[in-house]
Amino acid sequence: MKKSTNKKKDYKEIPVMTFGKIYYAEKNEPKFYDYVFHSVTTDDNKPEEIEHISLRIKHSIGAVRLSNICSTVAETVFDISENRYLPEITSTLIDMQILREYANFAIPTVFEKMYSFVTETGVAEFVKSKINQKELALIYEGVQKRIEYMQKKEISEKTYETALIMNQFKALTENISSIGDKVDLNKMMDMVNHIIKEEEDKPSNSPLPLFPSAK
């Protein structure tokens, strides 16, 4: 008689239903937090006013919304069409998107108001302390990597366009040479290189963009 080859497992498997309960309890149930802030007073004799606001904060927003935050911020900070890069506002934009997606804040349409709200209050830091910290890290990493990708892509496209122009110009000069015209090809090449360099180095005078999701 053959012995059974089935060995008794030395660990207990977690049922799928149990995993689901844990996952949805953490992800889909926003929690209420009491946020305390101090009202600004100009009268030294007047006691400082303390107010409480109840914030409904989501622990997690999922991959799609996380990706939307990264793309929105990156495309605002680095505008390829305008050749504009504004790294100094990256943190502010990330904070406002986090407040919007995790705590349902309305985003001001005027950038200065948005900047003042984020930098002069502790709301953004409070909300970030309550959300999924892995997602928070992915947002910062995702924004940086998207900007790096967009920069490399732009450099690659400029290099390709420059090479295309040079090839076309070389073909033109070869055609001119073939018909025996007296043309100073070196001067023409220098002129084309100068024009190309001026276009690449041209600064952008475009104004600061409004936040895309504020439309």
mmCIF file with all atom_site columns, C-alpha atoms in Angstrom:
data_model
loop_
_atom_site.group_PDB
_atom_site.id
_atom_site.type_symbol
_atom_site.label_atom_id
_atom_site.label_alt_id
_atom_site.label_comp_id
_atom_site.label_asym_id
_atom_site.label_entity_id
_atom_site.label_seq_id
_atom_site.pdbx_PDB_ins_code
_atom_site.Cartn_x
_atom_site.Cartn_y
_atom_site.Cartn_z
_atom_site.occupancy
_atom_site.B_iso_or_equiv
_atom_site.pdbx_formal_charge
_atom_site.auth_seq_id
_atom_site.auth_comp_id
_atom_site.auth_asym_id
_atom_site.auth_atom_id
_atom_site.pdbx_PDB_model_num
ATOM 1   C CA . MET A 1 1   ? 0.000   0.000  0.000   1.00 0.00 ? 1   MET A CA 1
ATOM 2   C CA . LYS A 1 2   ? 1.397   3.391  -1.094  1.00 0.00 ? 2   LYS A CA 1
ATOM 3   C CA . LYS A 1 3   ? 1.976   6.063  1.454   1.00 0.00 ? 3   LYS A CA 1
ATOM 4   C CA . SER A 1 4   ? 0.246   9.410  0.922   1.00 0.00 ? 4   SER A CA 1
ATOM 5   C CA . THR A 1 5   ? 2.527   12.074 -0.554  1.00 0.00 ? 5   THR A CA 1
ATOM 6   C CA . ASN A 1 6   ? 0.366   14.933 0.725   1.00 0.00 ? 6   ASN A CA 1
ATOM 7   C CA . LYS A 1 7   ? 2.224   16.802 3.450   1.00 0.00 ? 7   LYS A CA 1
ATOM 8   C CA . LYS A 1 8   ? 0.383   18.799 6.047   1.00 0.00 ? 8   LYS A CA 1
ATOM 9   C CA . LYS A 1 9   ? 1.007   22.534 5.584   1.00 0.00 ? 9   LYS A CA 1
ATOM 10  C CA . ASP A 1 10  ? 2.913   24.153 8.426   1.00 0.00 ? 10  ASP A CA 1
ATOM 11  C CA . TYR A 1 11  ? 1.250   27.541 7.823   1.00 0.00 ? 11  TYR A CA 1
ATOM 12  C CA . LYS A 1 12  ? -2.268  28.860 7.635   1.00 0.00 ? 12  LYS A CA 1
ATOM 13  C CA . GLU A 1 13  ? -3.445  30.390 4.371   1.00 0.00 ? 13  GLU A CA 1
ATOM 14  C CA . ILE A 1 14  ? -5.395  33.651 4.501   1.00 0.00 ? 14  ILE A CA 1
ATOM 15  C CA . PRO A 1 15  ? -8.729  33.334 2.687   1.00 0.00 ? 15  PRO A CA 1
ATOM 16  C CA . VAL A 1 16  ? -9.333  35.705 -0.224  1.00 0.00 ? 16  VAL A CA 1
ATOM 17  C CA . MET A 1 17  ? -12.388 37.161 1.508   1.00 0.00 ? 17  MET A CA 1
ATOM 18  C CA . THR A 1 18  ? -10.291 38.129 4.530   1.00 0.00 ? 18  THR A CA 1
ATOM 19  C CA . PHE A 1 19  ? -7.783  39.892 2.306   1.00 0.00 ? 19  PHE A CA 1
ATOM 20  C CA . GLY A 1 20  ? -10.636 41.761 0.623   1.00 0.00 ? 20  GLY A CA 1
ATOM 21  C CA . LYS A 1 21  ? -12.039 42.975 3.930   1.00 0.00 ? 21  LYS A CA 1
ATOM 22  C CA . ILE A 1 22  ? -8.662  44.303 5.032   1.00 0.00 ? 22  ILE A CA 1
ATOM 23  C CA . TYR A 1 23  ? -8.007  45.976 1.678   1.00 0.00 ? 23  TYR A CA 1
ATOM 24  C CA . TYR A 1 24  ? -11.339 47.725 1.339   1.00 0.00 ? 24  TYR A CA 1
ATOM 25  C CA . ALA A 1 25  ? -11.412 48.796 4.980   1.00 0.00 ? 25  ALA A CA 1
ATOM 26  C CA . GLU A 1 26  ? -8.129  50.667 4.466   1.00 0.00 ? 26  GLU A CA 1
ATOM 27  C CA . LYS A 1 27  ? -8.710  51.949 0.939   1.00 0.00 ? 27  LYS A CA 1
ATOM 28  C CA . ASN A 1 28  ? -12.375 52.836 0.571   1.00 0.00 ? 28  ASN A CA 1
ATOM 29  C CA . GLU A 1 29  ? -13.339 54.215 3.957   1.00 0.00 ? 29  GLU A CA 1
ATOM 30  C CA . PRO A 1 30  ? -12.426 57.917 4.337   1.00 0.00 ? 30  PRO A CA 1
ATOM 31  C CA . LYS A 1 31  ? -11.884 58.959 7.931   1.00 0.00 ? 31  LYS A CA 1
ATOM 32  C CA . PHE A 1 32  ? -12.802 62.202 9.675   1.00 0.00 ? 32  PHE A CA 1
ATOM 33  C CA . TYR A 1 33  ? -10.048 64.181 11.386  1.00 0.00 ? 33  TYR A CA 1
ATOM 34  C CA . ASP A 1 34  ? -10.325 67.259 13.565  1.00 0.00 ? 34  ASP A CA 1
ATOM 35  C CA . TYR A 1 35  ? -8.012  69.952 12.207  1.00 0.00 ? 35  TYR A CA 1
ATOM 36  C CA . VAL A 1 36  ? -7.211  72.810 14.590  1.00 0.00 ? 36  VAL A CA 1
ATOM 37  C CA . PHE A 1 37  ? -5.989  76.195 13.399  1.00 0.00 ? 37  PHE A CA 1
ATOM 38  C CA . HIS A 1 38  ? -5.332  79.531 15.090  1.00 0.00 ? 38  HIS A CA 1
ATOM 39  C CA . SER A 1 39  ? -7.033  82.638 13.752  1.00 0.00 ? 39  SER A CA 1
ATOM 40  C CA . VAL A 1 40  ? -4.756  85.593 13.097  1.00 0.00 ? 40  VAL A CA 1
ATOM 41  C CA . THR A 1 41  ? -5.366  88.593 15.357  1.00 0.00 ? 41  THR A CA 1
ATOM 42  C CA . THR A 1 42  ? -3.845  92.074 15.227  1.00 0.00 ? 42  THR A CA 1
ATOM 43  C CA . ASP A 1 43  ? -4.807  93.088 18.768  1.00 0.00 ? 43  ASP A CA 1
ATOM 44  C CA . ASP A 1 44  ? -2.182  91.967 21.307  1.00 0.00 ? 44  ASP A CA 1
ATOM 45  C CA . ASN A 1 45  ? -4.708  92.181 24.131  1.00 0.00 ? 45  ASN A CA 1
ATOM 46  C CA . LYS A 1 46  ? -7.209  89.945 22.364  1.00 0.00 ? 46  LYS A CA 1
ATOM 47  C CA . PRO A 1 47  ? -6.833  86.199 23.025  1.00 0.00 ? 47  PRO A CA 1
ATOM 48  C CA . GLU A 1 48  ? -5.982  84.089 20.010  1.00 0.00 ? 48  GLU A CA 1
ATOM 49  C CA . GLU A 1 49  ? -9.014  82.352 18.528  1.00 0.00 ? 49  GLU A CA 1
ATOM 50  C CA . ILE A 1 50  ? -8.840  78.606 18.003  1.00 0.00 ? 50  ILE A CA 1
ATOM 51  C CA . GLU A 1 51  ? -11.114 76.963 15.454  1.00 0.00 ? 51  GLU A CA 1
ATOM 52  C CA . HIS A 1 52  ? -11.784 73.351 14.542  1.00 0.00 ? 52  HIS A CA 1
ATOM 53  C CA . ILE A 1 53  ? -12.573 71.963 11.088  1.00 0.00 ? 53  ILE A CA 1
ATOM 54  C CA . SER A 1 54  ? -13.585 68.387 10.366  1.00 0.00 ? 54  SER A CA 1
ATOM 55  C CA . LEU A 1 55  ? -11.668 67.022 7.361   1.00 0.00 ? 55  LEU A CA 1
ATOM 56  C CA . ARG A 1 56  ? -12.798 63.898 5.507   1.00 0.00 ? 56  ARG A CA 1
ATOM 57  C CA . ILE A 1 57  ? -9.560  62.328 4.252   1.00 0.00 ? 57  ILE A CA 1
ATOM 58  C CA . LYS A 1 58  ? -9.151  59.297 2.016   1.00 0.00 ? 58  LYS A CA 1
ATOM 59  C CA . HIS A 1 59  ? -6.388  56.888 2.919   1.00 0.00 ? 59  HIS A CA 1
ATOM 60  C CA . SER A 1 60  ? -5.782  55.878 -0.697  1.00 0.00 ? 60  SER A CA 1
ATOM 61  C CA . ILE A 1 61  ? -6.932  57.104 -4.129  1.00 0.00 ? 61  ILE A CA 1
ATOM 62  C CA . GLY A 1 62  ? -5.756  54.285 -6.399  1.00 0.00 ? 62  GLY A CA 1
ATOM 63  C CA . ALA A 1 63  ? -3.354  54.049 -9.340  1.00 0.00 ? 63  ALA A CA 1
ATOM 64  C CA . VAL A 1 64  ? -5.379  56.018 -11.915 1.00 0.00 ? 64  VAL A CA 1
ATOM 65  C CA . ARG A 1 65  ? -5.838  59.147 -9.790  1.00 0.00 ? 65  ARG A CA 1
ATOM 66  C CA . LEU A 1 66  ? -2.258  58.931 -8.555  1.00 0.00 ? 66  LEU A CA 1
ATOM 67  C CA . SER A 1 67  ? -1.087  58.889 -12.173 1.00 0.00 ? 67  SER A CA 1
ATOM 68  C CA . ASN A 1 68  ? -3.323  61.879 -12.963 1.00 0.00 ? 68  ASN A CA 1
ATOM 69  C CA . ILE A 1 69  ? -1.704  63.881 -10.156 1.00 0.00 ? 69  ILE A CA 1
ATOM 70  C CA . CYS A 1 70  ? 1.770   63.136 -11.517 1.00 0.00 ? 70  CYS A CA 1
ATOM 71  C CA . SER A 1 71  ? 0.897   64.070 -15.103 1.00 0.00 ? 71  SER A CA 1
ATOM 72  C CA . THR A 1 72  ? -0.975  67.255 -14.117 1.00 0.00 ? 72  THR A CA 1
ATOM 73  C CA . VAL A 1 73  ? 1.877   68.555 -11.977 1.00 0.00 ? 73  VAL A CA 1
ATOM 74  C CA . ALA A 1 74  ? 4.635   67.582 -14.412 1.00 0.00 ? 74  ALA A CA 1
ATOM 75  C CA . GLU A 1 75  ? 2.903   69.161 -17.413 1.00 0.00 ? 75  GLU A CA 1
ATOM 76  C CA . THR A 1 76  ? 2.376   72.411 -15.487 1.00 0.00 ? 76  THR A CA 1
ATOM 77  C CA . VAL A 1 77  ? 5.939   72.586 -14.186 1.00 0.00 ? 77  VAL A CA 1
ATOM 78  C CA . PHE A 1 78  ? 7.536   71.669 -17.509 1.00 0.00 ? 78  PHE A CA 1
ATOM 79  C CA . ASP A 1 79  ? 5.696   73.001 -20.568 1.00 0.00 ? 79  ASP A CA 1
ATOM 80  C CA . ILE A 1 80  ? 7.345   71.615 -23.698 1.00 0.00 ? 80  ILE A CA 1
ATOM 81  C CA . SER A 1 81  ? 5.366   73.804 -26.110 1.00 0.00 ? 81  SER A CA 1
ATOM 82  C CA . GLU A 1 82  ? 6.495   76.979 -24.308 1.00 0.00 ? 82  GLU A CA 1
ATOM 83  C CA . ASN A 1 83  ? 10.005  75.734 -23.454 1.00 0.00 ? 83  ASN A CA 1
ATOM 84  C CA . ARG A 1 84  ? 9.271   76.580 -19.812 1.00 0.00 ? 84  ARG A CA 1
ATOM 85  C CA . TYR A 1 85  ? 10.509  74.905 -16.627 1.00 0.00 ? 85  TYR A CA 1
ATOM 86  C CA . LEU A 1 86  ? 9.336   76.106 -13.183 1.00 0.00 ? 86  LEU A CA 1
ATOM 87  C CA . PRO A 1 87  ? 10.771  73.716 -10.549 1.00 0.00 ? 87  PRO A CA 1
ATOM 88  C CA . GLU A 1 88  ? 10.146  76.208 -7.740  1.00 0.00 ? 88  GLU A CA 1
ATOM 89  C CA . ILE A 1 89  ? 6.379   75.630 -7.846  1.00 0.00 ? 89  ILE A CA 1
ATOM 90  C CA . THR A 1 90  ? 6.511   71.816 -7.969  1.00 0.00 ? 90  THR A CA 1
ATOM 91  C CA . SER A 1 91  ? 5.955   71.312 -4.242  1.00 0.00 ? 91  SER A CA 1
ATOM 92  C CA . THR A 1 92  ? 3.021   73.744 -4.162  1.00 0.00 ? 92  THR A CA 1
ATOM 93  C CA . LEU A 1 93  ? 1.302   72.029 -7.080  1.00 0.00 ? 93  LEU A CA 1
ATOM 94  C CA . ILE A 1 94  ? 1.745   68.585 -5.526  1.00 0.00 ? 94  ILE A CA 1
ATOM 95  C CA . ASP A 1 95  ? 0.293   69.786 -2.212  1.00 0.00 ? 95  ASP A CA 1
ATOM 96  C CA . MET A 1 96  ? -2.772  71.298 -3.879  1.00 0.00 ? 96  MET A CA 1
ATOM 97  C CA . GLN A 1 97  ? -3.426  68.154 -5.901  1.00 0.00 ? 97  GLN A CA 1
ATOM 98  C CA . ILE A 1 98  ? -3.132  66.075 -2.724  1.00 0.00 ? 98  ILE A CA 1
ATOM 99  C CA . LEU A 1 99  ? -5.614  68.337 -0.935  1.00 0.00 ? 99  LEU A CA 1
ATOM 100 C CA . ARG A 1 100 ? -7.970  68.061 -3.890  1.00 0.00 ? 100 ARG A CA 1
ATOM 101 C CA . GLU A 1 101 ? -7.817  64.293 -4.391  1.00 0.00 ? 101 GLU A CA 1
ATOM 102 C CA . TYR A 1 102 ? -7.494  63.098 -0.789  1.00 0.00 ? 102 TYR A CA 1
ATOM 103 C CA . ALA A 1 103 ? -9.495  65.724 1.133   1.00 0.00 ? 103 ALA A CA 1
ATOM 104 C CA . ASN A 1 104 ? -11.831 67.192 -1.523  1.00 0.00 ? 104 ASN A CA 1
ATOM 105 C CA . PHE A 1 105 ? -10.479 70.756 -1.384  1.00 0.00 ? 105 PHE A CA 1
ATOM 106 C CA . ALA A 1 106 ? -11.475 73.199 -4.133  1.00 0.00 ? 106 ALA A CA 1
ATOM 107 C CA . ILE A 1 107 ? -8.457  74.549 -6.015  1.00 0.00 ? 107 ILE A CA 1
ATOM 108 C CA . PRO A 1 108 ? -8.200  78.360 -6.355  1.00 0.00 ? 108 PRO A CA 1
ATOM 109 C CA . THR A 1 109 ? -8.023  79.577 -9.959  1.00 0.00 ? 109 THR A CA 1
ATOM 110 C CA . VAL A 1 110 ? -5.501  82.287 -9.037  1.00 0.00 ? 110 VAL A CA 1
ATOM 111 C CA . PHE A 1 111 ? -2.045  80.838 -8.499  1.00 0.00 ? 111 PHE A CA 1
ATOM 112 C CA . GLU A 1 112 ? -0.997  83.418 -5.890  1.00 0.00 ? 112 GLU A CA 1
ATOM 113 C CA . LYS A 1 113 ? -3.965  82.486 -3.676  1.00 0.00 ? 113 LYS A CA 1
ATOM 114 C CA . MET A 1 114 ? -3.145  78.817 -4.046  1.00 0.00 ? 114 MET A CA 1
ATOM 115 C CA . TYR A 1 115 ? 0.527   79.441 -3.220  1.00 0.00 ? 115 TYR A CA 1
ATOM 116 C CA . SER A 1 116 ? -0.354  81.496 -0.121  1.00 0.00 ? 116 SER A CA 1
ATOM 117 C CA . PHE A 1 117 ? -2.801  78.883 1.134   1.00 0.00 ? 117 PHE A CA 1
ATOM 118 C CA . VAL A 1 118 ? -0.305  76.040 0.847   1.00 0.00 ? 118 VAL A CA 1
ATOM 119 C CA . THR A 1 119 ? 2.745   77.864 2.193   1.00 0.00 ? 119 THR A CA 1
ATOM 120 C CA . GLU A 1 120 ? 1.086   79.832 4.996   1.00 0.00 ? 120 GLU A CA 1
ATOM 121 C CA . THR A 1 121 ? -1.063  77.094 6.518   1.00 0.00 ? 121 THR A CA 1
ATOM 122 C CA . GLY A 1 122 ? -0.309  73.593 7.796   1.00 0.00 ? 122 GLY A CA 1
ATOM 123 C CA . VAL A 1 123 ? -3.301  71.920 6.129   1.00 0.00 ? 123 VAL A CA 1
ATOM 124 C CA . ALA A 1 124 ? -1.316  70.190 3.393   1.00 0.00 ? 124 ALA A CA 1
ATOM 125 C CA . GLU A 1 125 ? 1.181   68.700 5.854   1.00 0.00 ? 125 GLU A CA 1
ATOM 126 C CA . PHE A 1 126 ? -1.699  67.554 8.086   1.00 0.00 ? 126 PHE A CA 1
ATOM 127 C CA . VAL A 1 127 ? -3.464  65.774 5.210   1.00 0.00 ? 127 VAL A CA 1
ATOM 128 C CA . LYS A 1 128 ? -0.217  64.191 3.974   1.00 0.00 ? 128 LYS A CA 1
ATOM 129 C CA . SER A 1 129 ? 0.398   62.765 7.449   1.00 0.00 ? 129 SER A CA 1
ATOM 130 C CA . LYS A 1 130 ? -2.934  60.901 7.316   1.00 0.00 ? 130 LYS A CA 1
ATOM 131 C CA . ILE A 1 131 ? -2.789  59.346 3.839   1.00 0.00 ? 131 ILE A CA 1
ATOM 132 C CA . ASN A 1 132 ? -1.113  56.241 2.433   1.00 0.00 ? 132 ASN A CA 1
ATOM 133 C CA . GLN A 1 133 ? 2.615   57.005 2.783   1.00 0.00 ? 133 GLN A CA 1
ATOM 134 C CA . LYS A 1 134 ? 3.571   54.627 -0.031  1.00 0.00 ? 134 LYS A CA 1
ATOM 135 C CA . GLU A 1 135 ? 1.287   56.514 -2.386  1.00 0.00 ? 135 GLU A CA 1
ATOM 136 C CA . LEU A 1 136 ? 2.693   59.825 -1.206  1.00 0.00 ? 136 LEU A CA 1
ATOM 137 C CA . ALA A 1 137 ? 6.230   58.662 -2.016  1.00 0.00 ? 137 ALA A CA 1
ATOM 138 C CA . LEU A 1 138 ? 5.064   57.413 -5.432  1.00 0.00 ? 138 LEU A CA 1
ATOM 139 C CA . ILE A 1 139 ? 3.565   60.826 -6.226  1.00 0.00 ? 139 ILE A CA 1
ATOM 140 C CA . TYR A 1 140 ? 6.846   62.670 -5.586  1.00 0.00 ? 140 TYR A CA 1
ATOM 141 C CA . GLU A 1 141 ? 8.834   60.045 -7.463  1.00 0.00 ? 141 GLU A CA 1
ATOM 142 C CA . GLY A 1 142 ? 6.337   59.963 -10.332 1.00 0.00 ? 142 GLY A CA 1
ATOM 143 C CA . VAL A 1 143 ? 6.376   63.736 -10.839 1.00 0.00 ? 143 VAL A CA 1
ATOM 144 C CA . GLN A 1 144 ? 10.180  63.847 -10.915 1.00 0.00 ? 144 GLN A CA 1
ATOM 145 C CA . LYS A 1 145 ? 10.477  60.937 -13.349 1.00 0.00 ? 145 LYS A CA 1
ATOM 146 C CA . ARG A 1 146 ? 7.840   62.389 -15.672 1.00 0.00 ? 146 ARG A CA 1
ATOM 147 C CA . ILE A 1 147 ? 9.657   65.721 -15.801 1.00 0.00 ? 147 ILE A CA 1
ATOM 148 C CA . GLU A 1 148 ? 12.969  63.958 -16.518 1.00 0.00 ? 148 GLU A CA 1
ATOM 149 C CA . TYR A 1 149 ? 11.312  61.951 -19.306 1.00 0.00 ? 149 TYR A CA 1
ATOM 150 C CA . MET A 1 150 ? 9.782   65.082 -20.861 1.00 0.00 ? 150 MET A CA 1
ATOM 151 C CA . GLN A 1 151 ? 13.150  66.874 -20.757 1.00 0.00 ? 151 GLN A CA 1
ATOM 152 C CA . LYS A 1 152 ? 14.967  63.970 -22.406 1.00 0.00 ? 152 LYS A CA 1
ATOM 153 C CA . LYS A 1 153 ? 12.240  63.689 -25.020 1.00 0.00 ? 153 LYS A CA 1
ATOM 154 C CA . GLU A 1 154 ? 12.495  67.384 -25.883 1.00 0.00 ? 154 GLU A CA 1
ATOM 155 C CA . ILE A 1 155 ? 16.289  67.204 -26.192 1.00 0.00 ? 155 ILE A CA 1
ATOM 156 C CA . SER A 1 156 ? 15.966  64.152 -28.417 1.00 0.00 ? 156 SER A CA 1
ATOM 157 C CA . GLU A 1 157 ? 13.401  65.862 -30.655 1.00 0.00 ? 157 GLU A CA 1
ATOM 158 C CA . LYS A 1 158 ? 15.553  69.015 -30.937 1.00 0.00 ? 158 LYS A CA 1
ATOM 159 C CA . THR A 1 159 ? 18.588  66.932 -31.840 1.00 0.00 ? 159 THR A CA 1
ATOM 160 C CA . TYR A 1 160 ? 16.575  65.120 -34.531 1.00 0.00 ? 160 TYR A CA 1
ATOM 161 C CA . GLU A 1 161 ? 15.192  68.392 -35.953 1.00 0.00 ? 161 GLU A CA 1
ATOM 162 C CA . THR A 1 162 ? 18.652  69.948 -36.040 1.00 0.00 ? 162 THR A CA 1
ATOM 163 C CA . ALA A 1 163 ? 20.104  66.914 -37.820 1.00 0.00 ? 163 ALA A CA 1
ATOM 164 C CA . LEU A 1 164 ? 17.224  66.995 -40.329 1.00 0.00 ? 164 LEU A CA 1
ATOM 165 C CA . ILE A 1 165 ? 17.838  70.696 -41.095 1.00 0.00 ? 165 ILE A CA 1
ATOM 166 C CA . MET A 1 166 ? 21.574  70.114 -41.517 1.00 0.00 ? 166 MET A CA 1
ATOM 167 C CA . ASN A 1 167 ? 20.997  67.172 -43.861 1.00 0.00 ? 167 ASN A CA 1
ATOM 168 C CA . GLN A 1 168 ? 18.616  69.213 -45.977 1.00 0.00 ? 168 GLN A CA 1
ATOM 169 C CA . PHE A 1 169 ? 21.069  72.094 -46.098 1.00 0.00 ? 169 PHE A CA 1
ATOM 170 C CA . LYS A 1 170 ? 23.935  69.816 -47.090 1.00 0.00 ? 170 LYS A CA 1
ATOM 171 C CA . ALA A 1 171 ? 21.823  68.438 -49.895 1.00 0.00 ? 171 ALA A CA 1
ATOM 172 C CA . LEU A 1 172 ? 21.092  71.995 -51.028 1.00 0.00 ? 172 LEU A CA 1
ATOM 173 C CA . THR A 1 173 ? 24.750  73.025 -50.997 1.00 0.00 ? 173 THR A CA 1
ATOM 174 C CA . GLU A 1 174 ? 25.714  69.897 -52.931 1.00 0.00 ? 174 GLU A CA 1
ATOM 175 C CA . ASN A 1 175 ? 23.140  70.787 -55.597 1.00 0.00 ? 175 ASN A CA 1
ATOM 176 C CA . ILE A 1 176 ? 24.480  74.350 -55.763 1.00 0.00 ? 176 ILE A CA 1
ATOM 177 C CA . SER A 1 177 ? 28.051  73.042 -56.073 1.00 0.00 ? 177 SER A CA 1
ATOM 178 C CA . SER A 1 178 ? 27.080  70.672 -58.831 1.00 0.00 ? 178 SER A CA 1
ATOM 179 C CA . ILE A 1 179 ? 25.906  73.523 -61.075 1.00 0.00 ? 179 ILE A CA 1
ATOM 180 C CA . GLY A 1 180 ? 29.231  75.319 -60.687 1.00 0.00 ? 180 GLY A CA 1
ATOM 181 C CA . ASP A 1 181 ? 28.034  78.460 -58.908 1.00 0.00 ? 181 ASP A CA 1
ATOM 182 C CA . LYS A 1 182 ? 30.606  80.263 -56.818 1.00 0.00 ? 182 LYS A CA 1
ATOM 183 C CA . VAL A 1 183 ? 29.223  79.965 -53.309 1.00 0.00 ? 183 VAL A CA 1
ATOM 184 C CA . ASP A 1 184 ? 31.133  80.180 -50.046 1.00 0.00 ? 184 ASP A CA 1
ATOM 185 C CA . LEU A 1 185 ? 29.778  76.993 -48.432 1.00 0.00 ? 185 LEU A CA 1
ATOM 186 C CA . ASN A 1 186 ? 31.626  77.529 -45.148 1.00 0.00 ? 186 ASN A CA 1
ATOM 187 C CA . LYS A 1 187 ? 29.970  80.910 -44.618 1.00 0.00 ? 187 LYS A CA 1
ATOM 188 C CA . MET A 1 188 ? 26.573  79.433 -45.429 1.00 0.00 ? 188 MET A CA 1
ATOM 189 C CA . MET A 1 189 ? 27.095  76.594 -42.930 1.00 0.00 ? 189 MET A CA 1
ATOM 190 C CA . ASP A 1 190 ? 28.166  79.057 -40.245 1.00 0.00 ? 190 ASP A CA 1
ATOM 191 C CA . MET A 1 191 ? 25.051  81.138 -40.897 1.00 0.00 ? 191 MET A CA 1
ATOM 192 C CA . VAL A 1 192 ? 22.749  78.129 -40.590 1.00 0.00 ? 192 VAL A CA 1
ATOM 193 C CA . ASN A 1 193 ? 24.448  76.968 -37.371 1.00 0.00 ? 193 ASN A CA 1
ATOM 194 C CA . HIS A 1 194 ? 24.053  80.467 -35.933 1.00 0.00 ? 194 HIS A CA 1
ATOM 195 C CA . ILE A 1 195 ? 20.323  80.544 -36.756 1.00 0.00 ? 195 ILE A CA 1
ATOM 196 C CA . ILE A 1 196 ? 19.766  77.122 -35.229 1.00 0.00 ? 196 ILE A CA 1
ATOM 197 C CA . LYS A 1 197 ? 21.625  78.087 -32.035 1.00 0.00 ? 197 LYS A CA 1
ATOM 198 C CA . GLU A 1 198 ? 19.590  81.296 -31.678 1.00 0.00 ? 198 GLU A CA 1
ATOM 199 C CA . GLU A 1 199 ? 16.334  79.324 -31.921 1.00 0.00 ? 199 GLU A CA 1
ATOM 200 C CA . GLU A 1 200 ? 17.452  76.784 -29.322 1.00 0.00 ? 200 GLU A CA 1
ATOM 201 C CA . ASP A 1 201 ? 18.646  79.472 -26.870 1.00 0.00 ? 201 ASP A CA 1
ATOM 202 C CA . LYS A 1 202 ? 15.632  81.759 -27.295 1.00 0.00 ? 202 LYS A CA 1
ATOM 203 C CA . PRO A 1 203 ? 14.145  82.482 -23.798 1.00 0.00 ? 203 PRO A CA 1
ATOM 204 C CA . SER A 1 204 ? 10.461  82.137 -23.036 1.00 0.00 ? 204 SER A CA 1
ATOM 205 C CA . ASN A 1 205 ? 8.544   85.179 -21.789 1.00 0.00 ? 205 ASN A CA 1
ATOM 206 C CA . SER A 1 206 ? 5.296   83.346 -21.207 1.00 0.00 ? 206 SER A CA 1
ATOM 207 C CA . PRO A 1 207 ? 3.383   84.103 -17.981 1.00 0.00 ? 207 PRO A CA 1
ATOM 208 C CA . LEU A 1 208 ? 2.985   81.637 -15.155 1.00 0.00 ? 208 LEU A CA 1
ATOM 209 C CA . PRO A 1 209 ? 0.297   79.083 -16.160 1.00 0.00 ? 209 PRO A CA 1
ATOM 210 C CA . LEU A 1 210 ? -2.880  78.597 -14.204 1.00 0.00 ? 210 LEU A CA 1
ATOM 211 C CA . PHE A 1 211 ? -3.335  75.231 -12.597 1.00 0.00 ? 211 PHE A CA 1
ATOM 212 C CA . PRO A 1 212 ? -4.853  72.922 -15.277 1.00 0.00 ? 212 PRO A CA 1
ATOM 213 C CA . SER A 1 213 ? -7.385  71.213 -13.019 1.00 0.00 ? 213 SER A CA 1
ATOM 214 C CA . ALA A 1 214 ? -8.791  74.565 -11.893 1.00 0.00 ? 214 ALA A CA 1
ATOM 215 C CA . LYS A 1 215 ? -10.781 74.935 -15.125 1.00 0.00 ? 215 LYS A CA 1
#
